[in-house]
Structure formats: structure tokens, C-alpha cells
Short mmCIF file of C-alpha atoms in Angstrom, two decimals:
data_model
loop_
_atom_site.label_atom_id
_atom_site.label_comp_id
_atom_site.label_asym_id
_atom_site.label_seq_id
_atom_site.Cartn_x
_atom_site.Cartn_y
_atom_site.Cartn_z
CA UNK V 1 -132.67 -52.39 -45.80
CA UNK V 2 -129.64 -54.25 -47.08
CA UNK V 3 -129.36 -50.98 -49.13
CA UNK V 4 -128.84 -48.85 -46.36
CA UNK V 5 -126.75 -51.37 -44.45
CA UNK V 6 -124.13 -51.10 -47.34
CA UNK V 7 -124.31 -47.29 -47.29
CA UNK V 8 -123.18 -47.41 -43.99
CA UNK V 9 -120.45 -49.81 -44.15
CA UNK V 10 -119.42 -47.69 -47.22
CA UNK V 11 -119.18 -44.82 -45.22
CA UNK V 12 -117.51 -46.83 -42.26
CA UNK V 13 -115.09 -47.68 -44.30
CA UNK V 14 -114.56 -44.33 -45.39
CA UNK V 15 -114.08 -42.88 -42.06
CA UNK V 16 -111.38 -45.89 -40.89
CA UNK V 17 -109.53 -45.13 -43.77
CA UNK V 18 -109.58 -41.97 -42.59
CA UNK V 19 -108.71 -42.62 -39.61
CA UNK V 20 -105.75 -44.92 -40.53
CA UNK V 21 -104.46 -42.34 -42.67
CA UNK V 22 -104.42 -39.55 -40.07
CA UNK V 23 -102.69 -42.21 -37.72
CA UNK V 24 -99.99 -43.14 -40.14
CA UNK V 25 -99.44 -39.55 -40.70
CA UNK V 26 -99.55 -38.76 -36.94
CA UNK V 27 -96.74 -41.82 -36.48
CA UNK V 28 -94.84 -40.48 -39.62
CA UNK V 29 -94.43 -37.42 -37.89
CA UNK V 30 -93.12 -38.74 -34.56
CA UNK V 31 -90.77 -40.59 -36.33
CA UNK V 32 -89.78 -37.78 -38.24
CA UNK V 33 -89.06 -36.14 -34.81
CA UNK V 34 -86.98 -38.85 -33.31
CA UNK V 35 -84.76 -39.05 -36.51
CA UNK V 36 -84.27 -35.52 -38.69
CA UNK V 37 -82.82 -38.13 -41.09
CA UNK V 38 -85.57 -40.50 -41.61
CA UNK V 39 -86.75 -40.27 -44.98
CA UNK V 40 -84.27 -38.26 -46.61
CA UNK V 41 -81.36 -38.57 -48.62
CA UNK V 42 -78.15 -38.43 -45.92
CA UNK V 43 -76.18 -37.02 -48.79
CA UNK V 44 -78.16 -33.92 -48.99
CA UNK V 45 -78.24 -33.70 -45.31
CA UNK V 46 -74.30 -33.77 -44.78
CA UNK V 47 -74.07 -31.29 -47.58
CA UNK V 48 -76.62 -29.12 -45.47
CA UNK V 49 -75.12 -29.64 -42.00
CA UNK V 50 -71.34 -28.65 -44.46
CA UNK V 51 -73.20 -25.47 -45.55
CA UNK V 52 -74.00 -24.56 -41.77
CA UNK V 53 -70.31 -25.18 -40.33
CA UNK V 54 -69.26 -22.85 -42.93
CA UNK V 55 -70.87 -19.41 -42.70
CA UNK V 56 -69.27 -18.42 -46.15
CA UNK V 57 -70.90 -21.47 -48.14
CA UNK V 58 -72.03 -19.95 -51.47
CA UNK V 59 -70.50 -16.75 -51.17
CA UNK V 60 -67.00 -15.52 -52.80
CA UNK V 61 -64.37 -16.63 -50.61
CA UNK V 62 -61.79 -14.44 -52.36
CA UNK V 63 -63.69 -11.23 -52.55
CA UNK V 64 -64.44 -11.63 -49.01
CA UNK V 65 -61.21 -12.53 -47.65
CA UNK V 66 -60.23 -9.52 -49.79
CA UNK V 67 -62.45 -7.33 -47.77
CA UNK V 68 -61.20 -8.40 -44.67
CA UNK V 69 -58.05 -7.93 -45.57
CA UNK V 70 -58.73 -4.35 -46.54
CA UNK V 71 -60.60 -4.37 -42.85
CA UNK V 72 -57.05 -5.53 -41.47
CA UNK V 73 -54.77 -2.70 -43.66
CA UNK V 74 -52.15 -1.84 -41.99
CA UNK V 75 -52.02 -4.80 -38.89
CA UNK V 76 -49.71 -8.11 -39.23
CA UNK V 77 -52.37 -10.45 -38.32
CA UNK V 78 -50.17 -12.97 -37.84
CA UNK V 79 -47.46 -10.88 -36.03
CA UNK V 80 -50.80 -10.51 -33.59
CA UNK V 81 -50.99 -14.22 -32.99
CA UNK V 82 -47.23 -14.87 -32.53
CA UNK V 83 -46.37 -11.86 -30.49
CA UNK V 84 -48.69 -9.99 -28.10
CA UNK V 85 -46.65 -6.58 -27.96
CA UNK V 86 -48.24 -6.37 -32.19
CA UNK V 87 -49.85 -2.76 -32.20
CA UNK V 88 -46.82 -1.31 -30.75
CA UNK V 89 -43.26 -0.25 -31.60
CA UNK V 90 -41.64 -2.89 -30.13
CA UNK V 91 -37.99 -1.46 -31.39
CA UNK V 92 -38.24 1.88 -29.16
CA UNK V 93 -39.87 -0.77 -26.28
CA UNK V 94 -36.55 -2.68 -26.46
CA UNK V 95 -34.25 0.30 -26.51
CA UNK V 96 -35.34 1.62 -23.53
CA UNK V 97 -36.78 -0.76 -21.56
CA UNK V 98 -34.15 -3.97 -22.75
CA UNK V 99 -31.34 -2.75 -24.64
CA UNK V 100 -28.22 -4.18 -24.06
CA UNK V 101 -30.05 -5.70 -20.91
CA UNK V 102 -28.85 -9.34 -19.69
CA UNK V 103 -31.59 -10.88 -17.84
CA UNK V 104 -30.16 -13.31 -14.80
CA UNK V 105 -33.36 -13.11 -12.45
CA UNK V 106 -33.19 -13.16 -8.80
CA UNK V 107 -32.87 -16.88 -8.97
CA UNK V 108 -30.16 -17.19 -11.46
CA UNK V 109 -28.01 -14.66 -9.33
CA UNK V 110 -28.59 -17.08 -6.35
CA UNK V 111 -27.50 -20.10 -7.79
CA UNK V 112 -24.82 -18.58 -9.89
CA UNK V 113 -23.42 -17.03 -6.73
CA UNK V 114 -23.43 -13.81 -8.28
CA UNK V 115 -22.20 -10.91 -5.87
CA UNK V 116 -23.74 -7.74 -6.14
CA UNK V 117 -22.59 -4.19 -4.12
CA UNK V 118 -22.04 -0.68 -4.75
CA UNK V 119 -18.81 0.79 -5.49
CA UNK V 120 -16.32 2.56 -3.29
CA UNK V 121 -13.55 4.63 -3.26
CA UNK V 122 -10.57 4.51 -2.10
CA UNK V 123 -6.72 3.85 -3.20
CA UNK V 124 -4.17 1.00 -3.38
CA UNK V 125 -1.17 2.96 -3.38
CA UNK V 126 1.44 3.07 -0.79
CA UNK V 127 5.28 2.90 -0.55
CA UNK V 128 6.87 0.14 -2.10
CA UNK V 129 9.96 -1.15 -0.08
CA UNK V 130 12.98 -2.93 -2.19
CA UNK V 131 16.52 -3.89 -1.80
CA UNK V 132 19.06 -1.71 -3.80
CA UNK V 133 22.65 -2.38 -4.58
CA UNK V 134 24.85 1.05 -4.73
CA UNK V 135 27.17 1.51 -7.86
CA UNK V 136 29.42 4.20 -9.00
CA UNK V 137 27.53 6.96 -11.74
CA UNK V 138 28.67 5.83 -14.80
CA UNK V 139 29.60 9.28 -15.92
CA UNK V 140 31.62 9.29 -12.38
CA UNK V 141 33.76 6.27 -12.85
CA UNK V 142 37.18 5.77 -15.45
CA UNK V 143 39.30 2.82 -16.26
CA UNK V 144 42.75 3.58 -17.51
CA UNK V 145 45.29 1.49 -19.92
CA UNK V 146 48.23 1.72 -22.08
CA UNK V 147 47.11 2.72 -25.72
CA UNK V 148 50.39 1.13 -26.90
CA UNK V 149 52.92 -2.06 -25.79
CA UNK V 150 55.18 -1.21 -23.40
CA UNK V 151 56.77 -1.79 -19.27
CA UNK V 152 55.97 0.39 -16.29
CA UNK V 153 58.86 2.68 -15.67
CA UNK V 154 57.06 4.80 -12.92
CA UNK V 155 54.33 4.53 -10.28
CA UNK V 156 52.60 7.46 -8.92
CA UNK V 157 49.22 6.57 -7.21
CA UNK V 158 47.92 3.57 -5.06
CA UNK V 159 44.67 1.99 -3.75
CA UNK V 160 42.76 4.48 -2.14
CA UNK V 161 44.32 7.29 -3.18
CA UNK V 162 42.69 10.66 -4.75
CA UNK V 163 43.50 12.05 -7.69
CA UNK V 164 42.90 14.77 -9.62
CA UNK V 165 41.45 15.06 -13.44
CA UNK V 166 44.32 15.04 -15.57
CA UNK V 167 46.64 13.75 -12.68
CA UNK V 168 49.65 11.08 -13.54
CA UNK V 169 48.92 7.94 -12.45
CA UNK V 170 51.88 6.03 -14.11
CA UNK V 171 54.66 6.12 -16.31
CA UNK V 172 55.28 4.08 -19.23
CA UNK V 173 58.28 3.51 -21.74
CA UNK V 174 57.80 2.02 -25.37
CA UNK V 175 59.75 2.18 -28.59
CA UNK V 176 56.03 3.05 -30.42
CA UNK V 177 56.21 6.51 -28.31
CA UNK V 178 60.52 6.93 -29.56
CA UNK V 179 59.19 6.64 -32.73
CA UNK V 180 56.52 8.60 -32.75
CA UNK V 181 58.63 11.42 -30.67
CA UNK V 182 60.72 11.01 -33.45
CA UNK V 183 58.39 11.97 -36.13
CA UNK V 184 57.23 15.09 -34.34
CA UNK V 185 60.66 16.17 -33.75
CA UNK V 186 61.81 15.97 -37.44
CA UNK V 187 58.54 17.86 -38.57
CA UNK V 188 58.71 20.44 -35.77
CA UNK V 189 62.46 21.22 -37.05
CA UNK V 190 60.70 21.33 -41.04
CA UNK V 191 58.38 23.53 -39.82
CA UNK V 192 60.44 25.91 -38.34
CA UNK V 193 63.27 26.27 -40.75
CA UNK V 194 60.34 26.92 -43.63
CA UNK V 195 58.56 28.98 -41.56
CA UNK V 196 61.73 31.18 -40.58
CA UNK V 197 62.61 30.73 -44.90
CA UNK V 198 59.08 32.15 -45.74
CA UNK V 199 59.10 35.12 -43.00
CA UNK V 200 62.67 36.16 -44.55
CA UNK V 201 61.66 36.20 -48.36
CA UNK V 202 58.25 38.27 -47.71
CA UNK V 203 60.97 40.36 -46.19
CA UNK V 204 62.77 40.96 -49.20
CA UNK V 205 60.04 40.96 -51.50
CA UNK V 206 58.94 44.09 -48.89
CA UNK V 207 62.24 45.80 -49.51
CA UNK V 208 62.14 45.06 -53.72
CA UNK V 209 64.82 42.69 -54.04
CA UNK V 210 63.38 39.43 -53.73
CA UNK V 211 60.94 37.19 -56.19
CA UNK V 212 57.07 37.36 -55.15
CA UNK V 213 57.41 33.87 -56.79
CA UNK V 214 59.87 31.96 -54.34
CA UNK V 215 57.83 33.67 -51.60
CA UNK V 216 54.27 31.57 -52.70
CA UNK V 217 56.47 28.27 -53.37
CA UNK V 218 57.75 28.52 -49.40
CA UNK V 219 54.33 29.38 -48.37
CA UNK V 220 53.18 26.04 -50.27
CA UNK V 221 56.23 23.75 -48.66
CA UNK V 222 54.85 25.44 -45.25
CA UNK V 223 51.90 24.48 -45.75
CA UNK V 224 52.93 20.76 -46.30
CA UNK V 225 55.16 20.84 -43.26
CA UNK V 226 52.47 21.81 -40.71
CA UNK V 227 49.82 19.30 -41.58
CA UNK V 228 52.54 17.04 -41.50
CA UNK V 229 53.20 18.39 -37.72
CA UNK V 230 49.65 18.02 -37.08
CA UNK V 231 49.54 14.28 -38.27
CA UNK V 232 52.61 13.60 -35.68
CA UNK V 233 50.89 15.83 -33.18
CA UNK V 234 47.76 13.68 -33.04
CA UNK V 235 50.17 10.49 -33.14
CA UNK V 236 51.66 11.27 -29.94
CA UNK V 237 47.95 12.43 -28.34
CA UNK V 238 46.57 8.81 -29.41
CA UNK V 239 49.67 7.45 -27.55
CA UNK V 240 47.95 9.41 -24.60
CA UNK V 241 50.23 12.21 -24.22
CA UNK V 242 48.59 15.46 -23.47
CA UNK V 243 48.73 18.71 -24.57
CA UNK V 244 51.58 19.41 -21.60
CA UNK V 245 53.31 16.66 -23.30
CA UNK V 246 53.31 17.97 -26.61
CA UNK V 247 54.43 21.77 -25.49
CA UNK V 248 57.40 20.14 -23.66
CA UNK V 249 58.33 18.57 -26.83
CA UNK V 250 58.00 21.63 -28.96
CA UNK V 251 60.05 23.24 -26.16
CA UNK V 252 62.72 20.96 -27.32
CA UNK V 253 62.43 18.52 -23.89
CA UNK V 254 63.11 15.03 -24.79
CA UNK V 255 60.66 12.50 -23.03
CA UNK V 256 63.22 9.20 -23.80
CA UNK V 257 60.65 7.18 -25.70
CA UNK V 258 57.75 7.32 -22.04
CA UNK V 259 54.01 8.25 -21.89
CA UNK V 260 52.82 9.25 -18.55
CA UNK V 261 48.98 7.81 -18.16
CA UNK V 262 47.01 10.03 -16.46
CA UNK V 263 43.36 9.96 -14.52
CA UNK V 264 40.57 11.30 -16.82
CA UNK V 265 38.19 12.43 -13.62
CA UNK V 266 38.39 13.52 -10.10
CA UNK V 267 37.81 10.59 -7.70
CA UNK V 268 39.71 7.98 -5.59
CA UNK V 269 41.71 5.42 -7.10
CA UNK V 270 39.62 1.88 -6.24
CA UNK V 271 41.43 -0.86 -8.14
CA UNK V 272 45.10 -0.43 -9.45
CA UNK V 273 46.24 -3.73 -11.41
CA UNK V 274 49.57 -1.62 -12.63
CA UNK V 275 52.78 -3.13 -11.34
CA UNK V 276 56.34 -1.47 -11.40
CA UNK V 277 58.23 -3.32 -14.46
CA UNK V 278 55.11 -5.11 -15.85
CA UNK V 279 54.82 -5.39 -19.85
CA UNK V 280 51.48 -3.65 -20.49
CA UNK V 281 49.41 -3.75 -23.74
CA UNK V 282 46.14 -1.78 -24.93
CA UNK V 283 43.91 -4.79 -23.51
CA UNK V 284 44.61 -4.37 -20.13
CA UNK V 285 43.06 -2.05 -17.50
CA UNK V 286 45.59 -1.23 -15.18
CA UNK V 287 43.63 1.81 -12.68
CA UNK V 288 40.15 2.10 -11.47
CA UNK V 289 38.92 5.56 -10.73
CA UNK V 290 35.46 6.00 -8.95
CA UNK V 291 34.04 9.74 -8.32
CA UNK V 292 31.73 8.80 -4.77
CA UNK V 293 30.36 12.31 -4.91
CA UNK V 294 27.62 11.19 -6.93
CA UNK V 295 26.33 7.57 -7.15
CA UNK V 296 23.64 5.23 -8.92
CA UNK V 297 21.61 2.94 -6.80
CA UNK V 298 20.18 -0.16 -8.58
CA UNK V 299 16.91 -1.34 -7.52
CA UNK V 300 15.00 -4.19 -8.94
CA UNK V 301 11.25 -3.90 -9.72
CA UNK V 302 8.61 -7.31 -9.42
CA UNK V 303 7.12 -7.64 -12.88
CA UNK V 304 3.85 -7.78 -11.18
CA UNK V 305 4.50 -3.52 -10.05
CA UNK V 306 6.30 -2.50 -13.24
CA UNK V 307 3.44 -0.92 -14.75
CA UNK V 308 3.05 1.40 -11.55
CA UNK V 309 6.54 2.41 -11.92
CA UNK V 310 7.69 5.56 -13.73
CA UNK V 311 10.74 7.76 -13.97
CA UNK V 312 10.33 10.57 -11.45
CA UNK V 313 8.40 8.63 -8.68
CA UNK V 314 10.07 10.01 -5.29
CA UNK V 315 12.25 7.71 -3.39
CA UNK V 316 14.03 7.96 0.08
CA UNK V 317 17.26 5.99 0.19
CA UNK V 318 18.46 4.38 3.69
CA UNK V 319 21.60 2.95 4.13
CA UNK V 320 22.40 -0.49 5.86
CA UNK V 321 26.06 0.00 6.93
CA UNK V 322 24.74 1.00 10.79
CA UNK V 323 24.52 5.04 9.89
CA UNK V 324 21.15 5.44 9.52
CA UNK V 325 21.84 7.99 6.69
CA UNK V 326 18.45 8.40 4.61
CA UNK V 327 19.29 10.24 0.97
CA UNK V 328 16.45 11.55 -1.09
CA UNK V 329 16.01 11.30 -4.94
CA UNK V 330 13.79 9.86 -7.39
CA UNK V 331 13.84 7.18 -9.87
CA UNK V 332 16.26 8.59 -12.90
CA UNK V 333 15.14 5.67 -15.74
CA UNK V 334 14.35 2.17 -16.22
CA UNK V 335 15.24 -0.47 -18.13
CA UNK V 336 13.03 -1.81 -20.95
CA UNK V 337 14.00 -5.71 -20.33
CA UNK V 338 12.28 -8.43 -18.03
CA UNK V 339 15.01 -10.49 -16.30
CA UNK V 340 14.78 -13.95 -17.20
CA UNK V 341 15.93 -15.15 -14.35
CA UNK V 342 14.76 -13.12 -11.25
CA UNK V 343 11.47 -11.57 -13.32
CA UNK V 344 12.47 -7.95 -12.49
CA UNK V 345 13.01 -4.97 -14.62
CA UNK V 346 15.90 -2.76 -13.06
CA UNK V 347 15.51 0.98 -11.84
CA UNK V 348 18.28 2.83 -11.51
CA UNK V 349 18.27 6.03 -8.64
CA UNK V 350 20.88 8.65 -8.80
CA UNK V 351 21.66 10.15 -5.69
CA UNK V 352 23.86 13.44 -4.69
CA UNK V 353 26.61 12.03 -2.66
CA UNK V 354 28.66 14.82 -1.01
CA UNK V 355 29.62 13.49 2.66
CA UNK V 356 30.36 10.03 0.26
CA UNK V 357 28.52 8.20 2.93
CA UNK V 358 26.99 5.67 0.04
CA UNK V 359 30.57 3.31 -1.23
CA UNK V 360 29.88 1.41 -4.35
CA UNK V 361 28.95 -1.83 -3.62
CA UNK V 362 27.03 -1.07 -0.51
CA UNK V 363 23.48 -2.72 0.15
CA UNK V 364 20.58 -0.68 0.48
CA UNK V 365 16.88 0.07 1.26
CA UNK V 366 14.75 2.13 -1.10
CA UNK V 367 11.64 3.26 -0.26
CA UNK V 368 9.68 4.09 -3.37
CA UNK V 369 6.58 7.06 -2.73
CA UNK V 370 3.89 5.28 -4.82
CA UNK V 371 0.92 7.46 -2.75
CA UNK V 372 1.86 10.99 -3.46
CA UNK V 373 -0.46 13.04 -5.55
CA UNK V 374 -2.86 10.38 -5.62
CA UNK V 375 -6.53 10.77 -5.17
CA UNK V 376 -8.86 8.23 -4.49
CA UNK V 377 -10.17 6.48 -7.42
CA UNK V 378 -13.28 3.05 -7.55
CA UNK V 379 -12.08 0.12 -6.35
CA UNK V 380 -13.16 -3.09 -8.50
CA UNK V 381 -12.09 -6.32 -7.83
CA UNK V 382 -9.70 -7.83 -10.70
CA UNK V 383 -12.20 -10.79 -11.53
CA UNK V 384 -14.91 -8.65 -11.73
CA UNK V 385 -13.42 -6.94 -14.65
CA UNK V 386 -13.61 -9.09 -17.92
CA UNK V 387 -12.47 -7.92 -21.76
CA UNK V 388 -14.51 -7.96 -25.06
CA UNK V 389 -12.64 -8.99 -28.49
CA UNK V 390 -11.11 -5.90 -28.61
CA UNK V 391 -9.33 -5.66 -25.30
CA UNK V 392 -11.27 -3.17 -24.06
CA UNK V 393 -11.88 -3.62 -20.06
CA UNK V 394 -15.89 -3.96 -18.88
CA UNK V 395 -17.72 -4.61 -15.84
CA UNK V 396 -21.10 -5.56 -15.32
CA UNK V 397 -23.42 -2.56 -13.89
CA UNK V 398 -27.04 -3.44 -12.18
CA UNK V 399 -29.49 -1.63 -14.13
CA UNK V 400 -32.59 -3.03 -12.97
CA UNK V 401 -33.40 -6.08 -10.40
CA UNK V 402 -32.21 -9.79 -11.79
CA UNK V 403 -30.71 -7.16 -15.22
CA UNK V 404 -26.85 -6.09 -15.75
CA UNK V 405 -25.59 -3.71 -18.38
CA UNK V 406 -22.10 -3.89 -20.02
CA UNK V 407 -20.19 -0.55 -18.60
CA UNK V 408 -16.48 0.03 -20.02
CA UNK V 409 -13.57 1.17 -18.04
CA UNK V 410 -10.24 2.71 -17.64
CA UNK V 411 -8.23 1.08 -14.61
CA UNK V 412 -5.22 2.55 -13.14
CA UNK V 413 -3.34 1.23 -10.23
CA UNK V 414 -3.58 -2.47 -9.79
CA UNK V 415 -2.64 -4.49 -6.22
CA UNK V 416 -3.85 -7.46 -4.04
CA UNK V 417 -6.30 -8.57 -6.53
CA UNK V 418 -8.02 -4.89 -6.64
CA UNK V 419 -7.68 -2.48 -9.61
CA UNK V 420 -8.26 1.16 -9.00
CA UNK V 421 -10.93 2.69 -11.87
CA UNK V 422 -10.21 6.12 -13.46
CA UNK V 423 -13.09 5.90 -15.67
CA UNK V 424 -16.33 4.67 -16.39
CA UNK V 425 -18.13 4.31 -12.35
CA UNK V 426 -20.26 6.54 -11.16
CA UNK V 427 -20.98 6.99 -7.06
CA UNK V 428 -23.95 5.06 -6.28
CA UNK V 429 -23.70 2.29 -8.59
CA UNK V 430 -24.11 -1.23 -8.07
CA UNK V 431 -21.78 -3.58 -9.77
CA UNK V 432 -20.87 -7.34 -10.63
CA UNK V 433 -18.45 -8.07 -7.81
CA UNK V 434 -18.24 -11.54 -8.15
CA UNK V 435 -19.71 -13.97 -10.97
CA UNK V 436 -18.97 -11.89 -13.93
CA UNK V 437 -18.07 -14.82 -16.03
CA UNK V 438 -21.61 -16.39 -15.29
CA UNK V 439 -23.33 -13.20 -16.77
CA UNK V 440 -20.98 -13.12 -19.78
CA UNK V 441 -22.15 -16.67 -20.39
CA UNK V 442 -25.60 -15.95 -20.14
CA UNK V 443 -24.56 -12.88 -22.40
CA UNK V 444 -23.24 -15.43 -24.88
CA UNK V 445 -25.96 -17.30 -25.00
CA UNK V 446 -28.40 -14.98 -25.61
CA UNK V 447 -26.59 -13.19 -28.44
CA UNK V 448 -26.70 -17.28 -29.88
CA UNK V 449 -30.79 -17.32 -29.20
CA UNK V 450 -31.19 -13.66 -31.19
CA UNK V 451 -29.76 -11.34 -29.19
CA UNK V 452 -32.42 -10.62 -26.34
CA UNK V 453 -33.02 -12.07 -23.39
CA UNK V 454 -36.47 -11.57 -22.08
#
């Protein structure tokens, strides 16, 4: 009995270690639930979780970054991340979608007060009225002097008077014109006698009695004789005699040491300083002569219209003395000199004359025809127009909403802050009319940033 008793404890014992067992394994396993660590080594574990962040653990890194680069041939993978047009050819994008393109937006016009409207035509020219000061054609107009020292012996014309070309005008007396009258005498007289010496032994020579020697001596002396004639000849003609002068003298007419002065044009004697008796020298001026059939009219040009100016321009001509005579010429040439004191260049008209209504002196109108033959041309406002480093003229076109494009010009005619444009507009197009220093800023700074503005 106490046998079996321990037989079954034995075997009680058996089973509740058993049973322990399977309960400590049963709680080992919940615990093992609750913490995937418990019971391991946390190194191992955080070298595990390592291998399962990186998908590539234990493989070779460089063979298969090699393959994906031979997956990627040909794409800038990193060009993908940084720009988002990668794939494409962004160059031939640019050039016709953005070249030479300066983005303002609709906003930056607005603030910038930026002035946007379509061309026009139309023309700035018109006549051009100026004061003009009438003065005698300088191939119309002499002054006459003594050539030499002398006194008035004679008068023979007066203020106002009208004289002929080659008329006297005054007589004067000098010892200079004795002597020189003198001269010309002596080698007139030489001249002859040689002459009349030369003609006889050619004779003789003719007729077999004379020498053929003596004959080419005289001819020799003649020779000598009449350039010494001609000197004396052109003496006298520097004194201002004239040719009349001289034939009287060869005649054999004695002038008694005088030199008549006479006018060298046609015209009307406007200034006569000569006095009967006065002692005269080659400084002094002593007659005025003005030829009114044809006169120059000086007008002077603001330096602000010179450059719409040219020789040729048409101009009508009105006269201020109560006549109401209008003359019609054009502008004969201008001078190539700013005043520096009124800031005009002068323009000189010359004008047919023939009733002599226009005196020298005499204030005028001229009305200068700056419209004819002109055709209408774009009108652009002078500070819309702006200059690159080479001088070249530009304007700012509107190719696209909030975008302007650099368009160069050619301008012409210029007035009241407008400039007329023979070049570079086309109808229809839309242009920077006010705030084109604002774009070329923006320009500016874009160029600085890389040279596109998106």
C-alpha cells in the first residue's frame, strides 16, 4: 500500500513538472510576444533591423549602382532633380519661346507705370518760321582803295549813285604812278627804236647787203626790251590803271603822275569815304559798291532743328518794310559752326532780286518748307527710345503679355519730344511708350542673374 502510494506521488510529480514546464514555456512565449527583444542579443537585432532599412545589405553596391547607371545611359539624373524641363532640349525651348524675352509680368508693368500702345503714323514736319537779316551777295558787292599813297585830285560818283563795271569813280595823283609812267615811257621808246633797228636790217640782209649776224644780235636786244615793257606794263596795272590807261600811254598821252580808280561791278555806290584833296593810302576803303539785283538773306537756325536742316529745303521769303513782297528760293548752304553765344548755326538764302525790292540790311521773315515730299513715318516718343553701348537706337516691342523684346531703329525727324521712325516698326505693333528705363533695368538685371528671366 505505501508502495503504490509512492508510485503515485511519483507520477504526480511527474505530471506537475509537466505541467510547470508547459506553463513556463506558455509564459516564455507571451513574453516573447510583448518584447521581440527579450532574450536576444540587441546587437544582433540592430544589425538585423540595419540589414532591412537597406535593401542592398550583402549585395555589391558598386556593381549594382553600375547597373543602374547603365539603366540611366544617356539621362542627367541630377539635371532631372534640379530642373524639371530634363528630357527636353531646353536650348531650342528658350529660343523660341524666351529668347531675348524680358519678363515684367502684368504686375511689374503696373507698378512700374509702364505704358503700353500700338504705334501710329503720322509726321512732325511743318514750316519752320525765322527772322532773316538781308545782305548784299558777296560775289555782288566791291570795296575800292588806292593801291599806292597819294591825294584825291578828282571826284566822279556819290552816295547813291550807279555805276557801271569798269566806271571811274575817282581820280588820284601820286609820285609812285610819275615814276612808274616814267619807266614805261623809257621802255616803250627802247622798244620801238629796236624794233624799227631789227625790221630795217632783216631788210638788208633780204636785199644781200647786210650781216645775218647784226640781224640775230637786234633780235636778242628786242627781246630784252619788251619783257622789260612788260615788267613796266604790269607796274602801272598794279597801280590800278587799266588796259585804257596803258593804250593812252603807248599812244604817247601823258597822264601827269594820276590813276583813275574805277568800280569793279555794276551796282549802286552805298558808302563813299573818298574826299576831294584827302591823302589816301592802300589801307583805306574809300567806295562801297553793292549789286541789289541779287542778294543773300541770313537766317539763323535753333541748334535743337539743325539736324532737319539741309541745303535745298524750299523757302518763301516775305519782306517787313510794309510791301508785302514774298520772294521764293531755297536754302543755298550752311555754316558748319554753333554760335556760342545765341546757339544757332547760320543759313544763308540767295534770292533773285530784279525789282531790288530786298535793300541790304533789311529785316525779314523766312518761311522754311520742312513738309514737302514727306510721307508719314511711326511716331515714338523720345523717352521711349533708349541706346545700347554702341549707340545704336532701340525700343522696347510687346512680344507676348507681361514680355518685351529689344527692336532697333532708324529715326528721322525729331520735334516736341516725338521722333519720327524710318525703320524698324511694323503696323500693328505694340510698343514701350513710357517706362523704358524700368525694362532696361530689369534687362540689366537679368543679364547679372544668367541672362534669362523666367
Amino acid at each position: 500500500m505505501k508502495l503504490r502510494f509512492q508510485k503515485i506521488n511519483l507520477k504526480v510529480l511527474f505530471f506537475a513538472m509537466i505541467g510547470i514546464s508547459l506553463i513556463g514555456y506558455v509564459g516564455g512565449s507571451f513574453a516573447v510576444d510583448d518584447d521581440p527583444h527579450a532574450g536576444h542579443d540587441h546587437a544582433k537585432v540592430e544589425e538585423y533591423e540595419a540589414e532591412e532599412l537597406d535593401p542592398h545589405a550583402g549585395h555589391d553596391h558598386g556593381s549594382e549602382e553600375a547597373e543602374e547607371a547603365d539603366s540611366h545611359a544617356g539621362n542627367d539624373h541630377e539635371a532631372e532633380e534640379v530642373d524639371p524641363h530634363a528630357g527636353h532640349d531646353h536650348g531650342v525651348d528658350e529660343a523660341n519661346d524666351h529668347a531675348g524675352v524680358i519678363h515684367i509680368g502684368m504686375q511689374g508693368i503696373k507698378e512700374a507705370g509702364i505704358v503700353v500702345e500700338r504705334v501710329k503714323k503720322g509726321t512732325l514736319k511743318s514750316n519752320l518760321n525765322l527772322p532773316g537779316t538781308v545782305l548784299p551777295h558777296p560775289n555782288g558787292e566791291g570795296l575800292v582803295g588806292a593801291l599806292i599813297e597819294g591825294r584825291i585830285k578828282a571826284l566822279y560818283a556819290d552816295y547813291g549813285d550807279y555805276v557801271e563795271a569798269g566806271e571811274a569813280l575817282c581820280m588820284i595823283e601820286s609820285p609812285t604812278v610819275g615814276e612808274a609812267e616814267a619807266a614805261f615811257a623809257i621802255s616803250m621808246a627802247e622798244y620801238t627804236f629796236i624794233k624799227s633797228d631789227h625790221i630795217r636790217h632783216q631788210q638788208l640782209v633780204q636785199e644781200g647787203i647786210g650781216s645775218q649776224k647784226e640781224v640775230l644780235e637786234l633780235k636778242m636786244q628786242l627781246d630784252m626790251v619788251q619783257n622789260t615793257l612788260k615788267s613796266a606794263e604790269n607796274t602801272l596795272m598794279a597801280l590800278g590803271f587799266s588796259m585804257s590807261d596803258i593804250e593812252k600811254l603807248r599812244s604817247g598821252q601823258q597822264t601827269a603822275g594820276v590813276v583813275t580808280l574805277r568800280s569793279p561791278i555794276s551796282g549802286s555806290v552805298v558808302n563813299r569815304e573818298a574826299r576831294l584833296g584827302m591823302k589816301v593810302n592802300p589801307d583805306m576803303d574809300l567806295f562801297h559798291i553793292v549789286n541789289n539785283s541779287r542778294v543773300r538773306v541770313q537766317v539763323n537756325i535753333p541748334e535743337h532743328e539743325i539736324q532737319n536742316i539741309i541745303p535745298g529745303m524750299d523757302v518763301q521769303v516775305s519782306s517787313l518794310n510794309g510791301t508785302g513782297n514774298v520772294l521764293f528760293a531755297s536754302i543755298d548752304r550752311i555754316s558748319g559752326m554753333i554760335s556760342e553765344d545765341t546757339r544757332t548755326v547760320t543759313a544763308f538764302v540767295d534770292i533773285s532780286n530784279p525789282k531790288k525790292n530786298l535793300l541790304p540790311g533789311a529785316y525779314v521773315t523766312v518761311n522754311i518748307d520742312m513738309d514737302k515730299g514727306s510721307e508719314e513715318a511711326f511716331l515714338v516718343p523720345v523717352e521711349s527710345v533708349i541706346c545700347d553701348e554702341h549707340g545704336d537706337k532701340l525700343v522696347y516691342v510687346e512680344v507676348e503679355p507681361g514680355g518685351f523684346g529689344e527692336r532697333e531703329i532708324e529715326t528721322g525727324y525729331s520735334k516736341g519730344g516725338w521722333y519720327e521712325v524710318s525703320e524698324g516698326l511694323m503696323m500693328g505693333e505694340r510698343i514701350v511708350m513710357k517706362g523704358a528705363f524700368a525694362i532696361k533695368s530689369e534687362a540689366g538685371k537679368s543679364e547679372f542673374h544668367g541672362g534669362c528671366s523666367h
